[in-house]
XYZ file of C-alpha atoms in Angstrom:
514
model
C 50.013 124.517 38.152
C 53.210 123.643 40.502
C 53.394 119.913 41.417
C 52.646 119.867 44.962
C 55.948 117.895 45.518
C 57.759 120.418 43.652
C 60.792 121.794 45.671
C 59.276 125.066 44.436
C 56.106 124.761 46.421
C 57.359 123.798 49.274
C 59.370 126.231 49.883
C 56.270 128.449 49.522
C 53.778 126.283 51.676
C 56.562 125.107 53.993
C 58.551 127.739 54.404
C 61.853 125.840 53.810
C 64.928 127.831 53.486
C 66.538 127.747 50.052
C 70.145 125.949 49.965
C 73.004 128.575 50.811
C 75.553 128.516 48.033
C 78.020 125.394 49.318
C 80.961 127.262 48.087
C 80.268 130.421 50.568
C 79.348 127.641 52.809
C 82.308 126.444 52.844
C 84.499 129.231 53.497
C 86.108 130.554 56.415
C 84.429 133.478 58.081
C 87.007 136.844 57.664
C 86.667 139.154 61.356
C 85.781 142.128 60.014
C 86.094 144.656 62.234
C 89.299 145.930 63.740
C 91.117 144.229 66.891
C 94.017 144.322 69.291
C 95.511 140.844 70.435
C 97.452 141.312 73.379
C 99.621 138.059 74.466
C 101.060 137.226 77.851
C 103.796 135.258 77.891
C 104.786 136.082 74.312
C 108.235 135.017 74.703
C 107.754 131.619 76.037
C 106.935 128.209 73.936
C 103.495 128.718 73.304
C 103.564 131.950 71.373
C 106.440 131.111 69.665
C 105.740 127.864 68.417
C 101.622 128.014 68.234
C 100.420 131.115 68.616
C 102.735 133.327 66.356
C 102.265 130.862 63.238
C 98.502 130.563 63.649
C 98.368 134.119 63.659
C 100.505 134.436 60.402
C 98.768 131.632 58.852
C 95.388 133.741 59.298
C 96.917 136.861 58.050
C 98.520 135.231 55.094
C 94.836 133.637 54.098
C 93.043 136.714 54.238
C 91.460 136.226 57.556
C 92.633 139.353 59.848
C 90.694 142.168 59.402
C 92.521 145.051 57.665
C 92.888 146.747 60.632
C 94.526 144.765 63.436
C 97.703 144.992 65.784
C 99.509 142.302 67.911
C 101.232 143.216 71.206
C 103.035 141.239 72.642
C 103.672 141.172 76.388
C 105.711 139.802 78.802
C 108.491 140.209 82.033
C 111.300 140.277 79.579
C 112.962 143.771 78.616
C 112.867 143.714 74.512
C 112.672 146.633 72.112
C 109.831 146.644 69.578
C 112.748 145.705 66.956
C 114.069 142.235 68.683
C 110.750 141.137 69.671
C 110.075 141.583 65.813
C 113.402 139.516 64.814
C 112.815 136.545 67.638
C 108.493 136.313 66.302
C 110.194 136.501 62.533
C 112.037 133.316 63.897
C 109.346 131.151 65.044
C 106.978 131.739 62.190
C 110.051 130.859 59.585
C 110.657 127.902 61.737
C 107.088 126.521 61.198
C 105.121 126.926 57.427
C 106.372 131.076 57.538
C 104.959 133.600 55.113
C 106.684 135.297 51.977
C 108.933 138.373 52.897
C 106.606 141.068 51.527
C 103.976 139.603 54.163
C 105.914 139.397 56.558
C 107.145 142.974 56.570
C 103.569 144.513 56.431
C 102.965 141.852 59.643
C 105.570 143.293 61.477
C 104.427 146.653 61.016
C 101.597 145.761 63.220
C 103.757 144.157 65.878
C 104.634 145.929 69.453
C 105.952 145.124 72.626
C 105.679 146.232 76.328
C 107.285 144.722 79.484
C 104.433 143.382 81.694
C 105.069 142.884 85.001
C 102.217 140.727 86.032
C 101.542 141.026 89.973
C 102.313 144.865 89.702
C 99.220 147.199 88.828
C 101.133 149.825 87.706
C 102.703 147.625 84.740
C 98.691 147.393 83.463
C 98.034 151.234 84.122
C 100.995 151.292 81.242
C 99.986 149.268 79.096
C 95.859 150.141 78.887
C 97.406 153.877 78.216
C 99.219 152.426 75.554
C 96.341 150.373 74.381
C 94.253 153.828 73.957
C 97.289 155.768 72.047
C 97.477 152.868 69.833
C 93.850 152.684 69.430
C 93.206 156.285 68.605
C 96.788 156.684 66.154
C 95.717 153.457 64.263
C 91.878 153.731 64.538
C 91.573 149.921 65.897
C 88.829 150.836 67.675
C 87.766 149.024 71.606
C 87.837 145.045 70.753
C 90.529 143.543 72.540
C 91.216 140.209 73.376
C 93.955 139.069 75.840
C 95.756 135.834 75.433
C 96.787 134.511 78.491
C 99.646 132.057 76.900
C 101.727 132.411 80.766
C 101.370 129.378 83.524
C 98.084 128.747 85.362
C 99.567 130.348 88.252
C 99.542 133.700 86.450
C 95.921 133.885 85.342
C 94.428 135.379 88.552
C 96.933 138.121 88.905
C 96.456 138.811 85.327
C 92.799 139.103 85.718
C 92.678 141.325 88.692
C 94.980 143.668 87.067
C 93.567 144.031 83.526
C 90.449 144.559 85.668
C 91.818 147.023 87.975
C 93.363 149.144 84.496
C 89.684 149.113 82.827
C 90.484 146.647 80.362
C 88.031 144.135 81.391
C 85.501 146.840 80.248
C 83.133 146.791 77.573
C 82.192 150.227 76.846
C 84.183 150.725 73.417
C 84.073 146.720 72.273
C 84.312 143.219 73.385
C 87.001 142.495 75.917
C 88.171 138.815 75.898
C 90.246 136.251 77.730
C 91.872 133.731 76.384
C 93.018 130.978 79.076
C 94.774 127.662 78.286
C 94.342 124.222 80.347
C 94.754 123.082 82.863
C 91.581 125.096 84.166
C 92.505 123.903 88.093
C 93.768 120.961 89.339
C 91.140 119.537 90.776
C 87.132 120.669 91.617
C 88.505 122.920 94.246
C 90.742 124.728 92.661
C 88.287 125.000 89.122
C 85.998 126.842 91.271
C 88.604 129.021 92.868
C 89.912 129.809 89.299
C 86.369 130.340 88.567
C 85.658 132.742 91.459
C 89.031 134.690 90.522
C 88.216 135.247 86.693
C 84.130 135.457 87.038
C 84.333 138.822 89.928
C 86.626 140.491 86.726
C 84.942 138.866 83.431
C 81.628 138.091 82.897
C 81.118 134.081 81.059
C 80.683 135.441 78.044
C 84.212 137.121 77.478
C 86.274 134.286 78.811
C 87.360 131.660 76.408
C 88.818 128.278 77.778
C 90.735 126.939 74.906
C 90.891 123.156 74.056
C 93.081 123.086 70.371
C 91.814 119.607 70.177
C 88.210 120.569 69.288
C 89.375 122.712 66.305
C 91.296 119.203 64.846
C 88.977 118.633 61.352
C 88.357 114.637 62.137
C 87.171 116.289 65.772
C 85.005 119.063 63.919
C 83.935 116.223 61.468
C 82.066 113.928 64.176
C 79.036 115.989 64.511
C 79.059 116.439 60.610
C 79.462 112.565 60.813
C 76.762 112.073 62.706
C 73.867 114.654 61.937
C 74.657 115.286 58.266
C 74.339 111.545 57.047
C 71.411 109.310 57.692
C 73.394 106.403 57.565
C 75.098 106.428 60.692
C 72.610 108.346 63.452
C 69.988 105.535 63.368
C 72.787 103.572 64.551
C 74.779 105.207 66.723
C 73.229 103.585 70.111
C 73.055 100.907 72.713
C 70.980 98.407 70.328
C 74.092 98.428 67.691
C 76.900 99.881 69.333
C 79.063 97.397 70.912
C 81.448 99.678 72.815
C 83.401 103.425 71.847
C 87.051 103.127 72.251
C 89.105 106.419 72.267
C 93.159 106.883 72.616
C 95.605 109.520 72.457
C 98.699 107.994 72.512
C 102.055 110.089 72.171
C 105.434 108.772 71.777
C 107.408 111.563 73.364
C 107.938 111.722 77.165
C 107.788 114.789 78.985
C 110.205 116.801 77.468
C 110.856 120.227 78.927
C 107.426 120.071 81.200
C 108.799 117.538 83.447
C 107.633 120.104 86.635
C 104.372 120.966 85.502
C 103.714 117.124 84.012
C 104.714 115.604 87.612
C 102.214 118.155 89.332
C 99.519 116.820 86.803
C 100.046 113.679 85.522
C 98.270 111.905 82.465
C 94.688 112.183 84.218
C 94.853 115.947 84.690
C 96.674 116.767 81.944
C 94.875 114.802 79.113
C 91.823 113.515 80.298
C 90.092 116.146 82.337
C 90.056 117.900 78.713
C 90.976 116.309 75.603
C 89.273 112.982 76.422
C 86.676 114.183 78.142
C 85.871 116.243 74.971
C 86.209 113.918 72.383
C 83.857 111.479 74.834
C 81.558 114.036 74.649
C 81.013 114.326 71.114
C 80.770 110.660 70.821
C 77.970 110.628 73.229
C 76.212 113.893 72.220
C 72.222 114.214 71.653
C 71.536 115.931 68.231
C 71.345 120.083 69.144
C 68.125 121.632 67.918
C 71.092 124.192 65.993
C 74.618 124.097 65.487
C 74.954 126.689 67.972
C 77.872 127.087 70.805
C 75.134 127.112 73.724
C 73.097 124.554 72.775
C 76.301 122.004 71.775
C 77.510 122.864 75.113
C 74.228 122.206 76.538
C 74.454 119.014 75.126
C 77.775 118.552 75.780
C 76.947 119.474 79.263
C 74.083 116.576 79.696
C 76.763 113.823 78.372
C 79.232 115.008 81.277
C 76.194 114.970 84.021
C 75.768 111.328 82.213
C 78.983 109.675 83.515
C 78.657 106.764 85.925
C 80.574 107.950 88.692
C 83.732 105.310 89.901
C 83.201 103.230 92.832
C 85.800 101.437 94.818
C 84.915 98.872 92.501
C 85.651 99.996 89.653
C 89.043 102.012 90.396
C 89.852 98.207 91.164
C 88.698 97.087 88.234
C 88.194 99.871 85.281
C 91.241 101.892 86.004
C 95.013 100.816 85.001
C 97.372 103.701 85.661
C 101.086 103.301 84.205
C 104.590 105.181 84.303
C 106.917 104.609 81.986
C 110.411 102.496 82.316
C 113.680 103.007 79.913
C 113.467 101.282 76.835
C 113.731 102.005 72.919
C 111.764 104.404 71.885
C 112.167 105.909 68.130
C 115.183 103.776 67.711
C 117.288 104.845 70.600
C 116.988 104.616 74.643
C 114.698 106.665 76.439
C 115.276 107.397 80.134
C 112.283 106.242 82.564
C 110.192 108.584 83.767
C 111.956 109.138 87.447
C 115.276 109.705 85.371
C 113.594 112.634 83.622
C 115.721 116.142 85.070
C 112.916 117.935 86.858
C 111.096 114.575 88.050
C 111.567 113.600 92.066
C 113.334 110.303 92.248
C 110.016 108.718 93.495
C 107.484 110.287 91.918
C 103.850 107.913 91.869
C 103.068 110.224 88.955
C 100.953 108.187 86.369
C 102.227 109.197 82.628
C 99.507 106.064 81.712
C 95.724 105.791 82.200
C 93.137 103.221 81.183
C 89.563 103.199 81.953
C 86.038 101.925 81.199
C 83.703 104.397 81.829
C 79.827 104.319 81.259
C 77.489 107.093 80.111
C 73.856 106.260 82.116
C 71.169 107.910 79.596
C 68.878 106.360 76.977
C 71.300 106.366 73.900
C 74.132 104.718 75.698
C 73.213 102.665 78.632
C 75.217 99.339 79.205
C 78.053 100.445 76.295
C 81.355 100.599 77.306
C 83.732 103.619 76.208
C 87.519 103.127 76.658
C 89.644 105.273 76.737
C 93.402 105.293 76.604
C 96.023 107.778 76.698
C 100.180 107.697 77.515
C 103.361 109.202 76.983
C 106.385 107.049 75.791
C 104.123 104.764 73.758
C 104.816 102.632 70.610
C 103.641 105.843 68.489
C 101.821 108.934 68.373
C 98.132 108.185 67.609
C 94.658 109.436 68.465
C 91.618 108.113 66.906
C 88.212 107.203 68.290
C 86.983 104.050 67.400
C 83.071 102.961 67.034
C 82.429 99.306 67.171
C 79.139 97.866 65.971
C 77.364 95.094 67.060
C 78.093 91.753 64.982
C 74.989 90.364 62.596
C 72.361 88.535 65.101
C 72.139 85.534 62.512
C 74.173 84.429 59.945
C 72.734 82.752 56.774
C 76.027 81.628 55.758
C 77.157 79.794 58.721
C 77.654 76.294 56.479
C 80.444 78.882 54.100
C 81.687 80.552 56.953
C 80.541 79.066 60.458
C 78.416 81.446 62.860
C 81.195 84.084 63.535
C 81.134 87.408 61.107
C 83.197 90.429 62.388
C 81.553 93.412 62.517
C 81.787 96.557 61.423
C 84.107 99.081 62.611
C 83.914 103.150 62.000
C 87.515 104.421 62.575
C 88.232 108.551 63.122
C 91.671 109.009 63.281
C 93.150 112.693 64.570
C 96.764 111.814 64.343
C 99.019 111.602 62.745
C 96.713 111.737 59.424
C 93.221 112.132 59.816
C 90.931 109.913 57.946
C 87.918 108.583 58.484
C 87.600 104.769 57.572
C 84.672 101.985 57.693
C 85.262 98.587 57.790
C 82.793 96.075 56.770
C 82.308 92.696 55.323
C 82.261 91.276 51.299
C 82.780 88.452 48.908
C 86.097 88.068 47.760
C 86.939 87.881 43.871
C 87.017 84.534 42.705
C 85.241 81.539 45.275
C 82.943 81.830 47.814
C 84.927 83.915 50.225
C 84.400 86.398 52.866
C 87.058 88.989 53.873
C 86.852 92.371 55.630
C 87.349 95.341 53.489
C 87.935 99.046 54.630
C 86.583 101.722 53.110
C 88.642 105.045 53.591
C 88.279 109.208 53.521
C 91.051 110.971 53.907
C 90.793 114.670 54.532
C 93.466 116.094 52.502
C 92.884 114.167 49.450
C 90.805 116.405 46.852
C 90.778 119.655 48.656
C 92.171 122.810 47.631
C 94.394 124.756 49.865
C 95.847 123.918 52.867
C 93.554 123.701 55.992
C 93.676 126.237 59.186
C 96.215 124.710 62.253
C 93.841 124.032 65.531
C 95.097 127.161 66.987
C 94.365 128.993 63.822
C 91.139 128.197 64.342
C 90.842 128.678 67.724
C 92.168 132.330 67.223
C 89.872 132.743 64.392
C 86.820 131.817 66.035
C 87.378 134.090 69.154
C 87.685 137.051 67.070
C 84.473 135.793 65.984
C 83.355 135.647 68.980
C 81.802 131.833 68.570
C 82.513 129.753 71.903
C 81.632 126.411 70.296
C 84.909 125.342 70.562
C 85.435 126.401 73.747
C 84.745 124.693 77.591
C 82.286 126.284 79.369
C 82.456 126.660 83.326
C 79.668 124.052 84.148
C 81.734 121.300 81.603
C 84.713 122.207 83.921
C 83.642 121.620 87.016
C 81.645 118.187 85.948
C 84.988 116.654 84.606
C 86.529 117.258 87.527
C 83.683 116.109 89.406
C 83.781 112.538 87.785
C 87.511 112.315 88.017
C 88.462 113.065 91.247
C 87.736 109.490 92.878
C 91.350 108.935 90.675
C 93.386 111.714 91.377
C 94.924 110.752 94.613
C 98.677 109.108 94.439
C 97.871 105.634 93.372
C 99.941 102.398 95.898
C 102.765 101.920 94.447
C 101.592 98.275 93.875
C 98.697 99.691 91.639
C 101.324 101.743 89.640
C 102.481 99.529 86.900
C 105.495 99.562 84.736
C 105.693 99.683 81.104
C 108.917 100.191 78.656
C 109.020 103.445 76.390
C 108.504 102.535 73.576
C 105.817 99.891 74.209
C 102.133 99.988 74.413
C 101.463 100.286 78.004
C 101.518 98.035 81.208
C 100.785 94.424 80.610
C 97.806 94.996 82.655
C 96.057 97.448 80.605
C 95.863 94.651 77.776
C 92.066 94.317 78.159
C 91.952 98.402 77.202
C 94.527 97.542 74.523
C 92.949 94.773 72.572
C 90.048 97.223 72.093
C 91.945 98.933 70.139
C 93.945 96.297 68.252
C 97.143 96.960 70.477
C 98.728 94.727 72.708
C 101.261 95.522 75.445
């Protein structure tokens, strides 16, 4: 007779699910049934240096279904032949693919002029659409890729509506949008108003490529696949969450859309705000996209809203000065082409916000982000709580540093502990760091985050993706600090440095000084 601990029995009595096989697991899903991606804008920077690779990437690995086409779509006049040559271009420019896949990938790229605020341009192209669909048997699944400026998207919508390919009749229709999704809480819900009277929640897909990062991916996996850390991840051991995204470069070739945004809008309203959120995050009851995003959804409900107070005192906004940056002098930020001469436009933010809930109440998360810093680096951070007694204070005195969990999302990611042990020889204690670095022992290279992205809304699995609600409570919290700071309360700081002297507090969290 079975053992009644047997794994055996309890699989019977229990009725526990046997393991999956890890190695199919572990692999990427493959969309299996046919599709047509259509992308806006497919001549601008986005396609060409994102979107166009990620796709290749996927076909190259096996991903695409065997039956897809690409079309790409924009104002410009091109035949199918030079919008061929200029997508050949980008993807060589990036990893590229081997000639022989390249030429059976350009057999299922097309083009069509798109005039977006003209109906009749749409009427055009959802007749082409259904001759393509019917000559290559790719069947009714669509999905629209909106890579074209904000102010784009509702004309777009209306007019895909209008045409019948908002439909669902013969397949999933899909839109892809890009941030920024608004500008502020006012103009979220207006956006929302726009796309929601054309495409029901389910069919629009807000992208965020940061999500799809592996460290990102990796926190919940962190978290809820290891018993080690959960038990600890709270207010009785967790002394404060710091999180940065710092980038060296300035504003490049955005400088109009960057001084209309600023650092706030641009990276925190999304990127920050996500990675916060998975930092603060109550275990799902399944790793499913609604219930993460329900949970999600609590941590941004969570957020101690900012008082007068505390945009006094938890709130350091920056713009960058010349200096050396890289090795050679960068221009300020109001010498940028494109930027007004004076522009209050913060390219720096600092804050200490506070999540008000069981887990977290009374820790401090920090969180940092700038252009024209000392380098480009993201990484989140978790500080415990030093020992509450030492027992070799007459070695070492009463003072032992604590531990330290470190994700870092660029430019490697890695995940690293540090924690305390006797050096070799005497009686000595030193900090030692432990670290797990993603690349190292896997086979293959790993999707891009747009890769991903792409792959997953073929899939059709949001996870990855903001949902409406998440929007509008980001903006909600922020919008006590989007206003044009004084000029007094806009400080300084050279490219090439840290930040403003008075963001050192923020800094030292992270190990950085100004």
């Amino acid at each position: 007779m079975a053992d009644a601990q047997s794994p055996a029995l309890a699989e019977v009595v229990l009725g526990r699910p046997k393991n999956p096989d890890p190695d199919a697991a572990c692999r990427f899903d493959q969309v299996e049934a046919p599709v047509t991606i259509v992308i806006f804008g497919v001549t601008g920077d986005l396609a060409g240096r994102m979107l166009m690779p990620a796709l290749a990437s996927l076909f190259a690995g096996g991903h695409l279904p065997d039956n897809f086409a690409i079309v790409g779509a924009s104002r410009t006049d091109l035949t199918d032949e030079s919008f061929r040559e200029r997508m050949r271009t980008s993807i060589a420019e990036h990893d590229g693919i081997s000639p022989d896949l390249w030429d059976k990938m350009a057999a299922r790229l097309t083009y069509r002029q798109v005039h977006y605020d003209d109906p009749a341009s749409f009427r055009v192209l959802s007749d082409y659409l259904d001759e393509l669909g019917q000559s290559a048997g790719l069947g009714g699944n669509r999905i629209y890729y909106l890579a074209v400026p904000p102010t784009a998207y509702e004309d777009i919508a209306i007019n895909l509506a209008m045409a019948g390919l908002a439909d669902e009749v013969r397949g999933y229709a899909r839109l892809v949008i890009e941030k920024p999704f608004g500008r502020d809480l006012q103009t979220a819900r207006i956006l929302e108003q726009a796309l929601h009277t054309r495409f029901a929640e389910h069919q629009i897909f807000r992208i965020d490529h940061y999500l799809a990062k592996e460290t990102v991916q990796n926190i919940l996996m962190l978290r809820f696949a290891n018993a080690m850390f959960e038990p600890l991840w709270n207010r009785r051991y967790v002394d404060y969450v710091s999180i940065m995204a710092a980038e060296s470069i300035g504003v490049e070739h955005r400088a109009s859309y960057y001084d209309h945004f600023g650092v706030l809008r641009d990276m925190f309203q999304n990127h920050m705000m996500q990675l916060l959120s998975l930092c603060a995050i109550e275990p799902p009851s399944l790793f499913e996209a609604e219930l993460v995003r329900d949970e999600k959804t609590k941590v941004f409900r969570a957020l101690r809203p900012f008082t007068q107070r505390d945009l006094a005192e938890n709130l350091i906004l920056g713009q960058y000065a010349s200096g050396m940056a890289g090795g050679v002098r960068a221009p300020a930020y109001l010498d940028e082409e494109g930027v007004p001469s004076e522009s209050l436009t913060p390219t720096f933010a600092a804050m200490k916000v506070y999540v008000d809930n069981w887990r977290w109440q009374g820790v401090p998360f920090y969180m940092v982000s700038g252009k024209r810093l000392a380098a480009k680096r993201t990484e989140i951070a978790v500080q415990f709580k030093p020992v509450p007694f030492s027992m070799f204070r007459e070695l070492f005195g009463d003072h032992i540093k604590a531990n330290r969990l470190t994700l870092r999302i660029q430019p490697d990611e890695q995940v690293s502990l540090t924690f305390q042990a006797k050096a070799p020889g005497p009686m000595c204690l030193r900090s030692v760091t432990m670290n797990f670095n993603y690349y190292q022992g896997y086979e293959g290279p790993a999707l891009t985050a747009y890769a991903k992205v792409l792959l997953d809304c073929m899939l059709g699995d949001q996870t990855l993706f903001w949902r409406q609600d998440g929007v509008e409570l980001c903006w909600k919290f922020l919008e006590p600090m989007l206003g044009d700071p004084a000029p007094e309360r806009l400080y300084l700081y050279k490219a090439g440095s840290w930040g403003p002297q008075e963001a050192g507090r923020f800094l030292k969290v992270h190990g950085l000084t100004p």
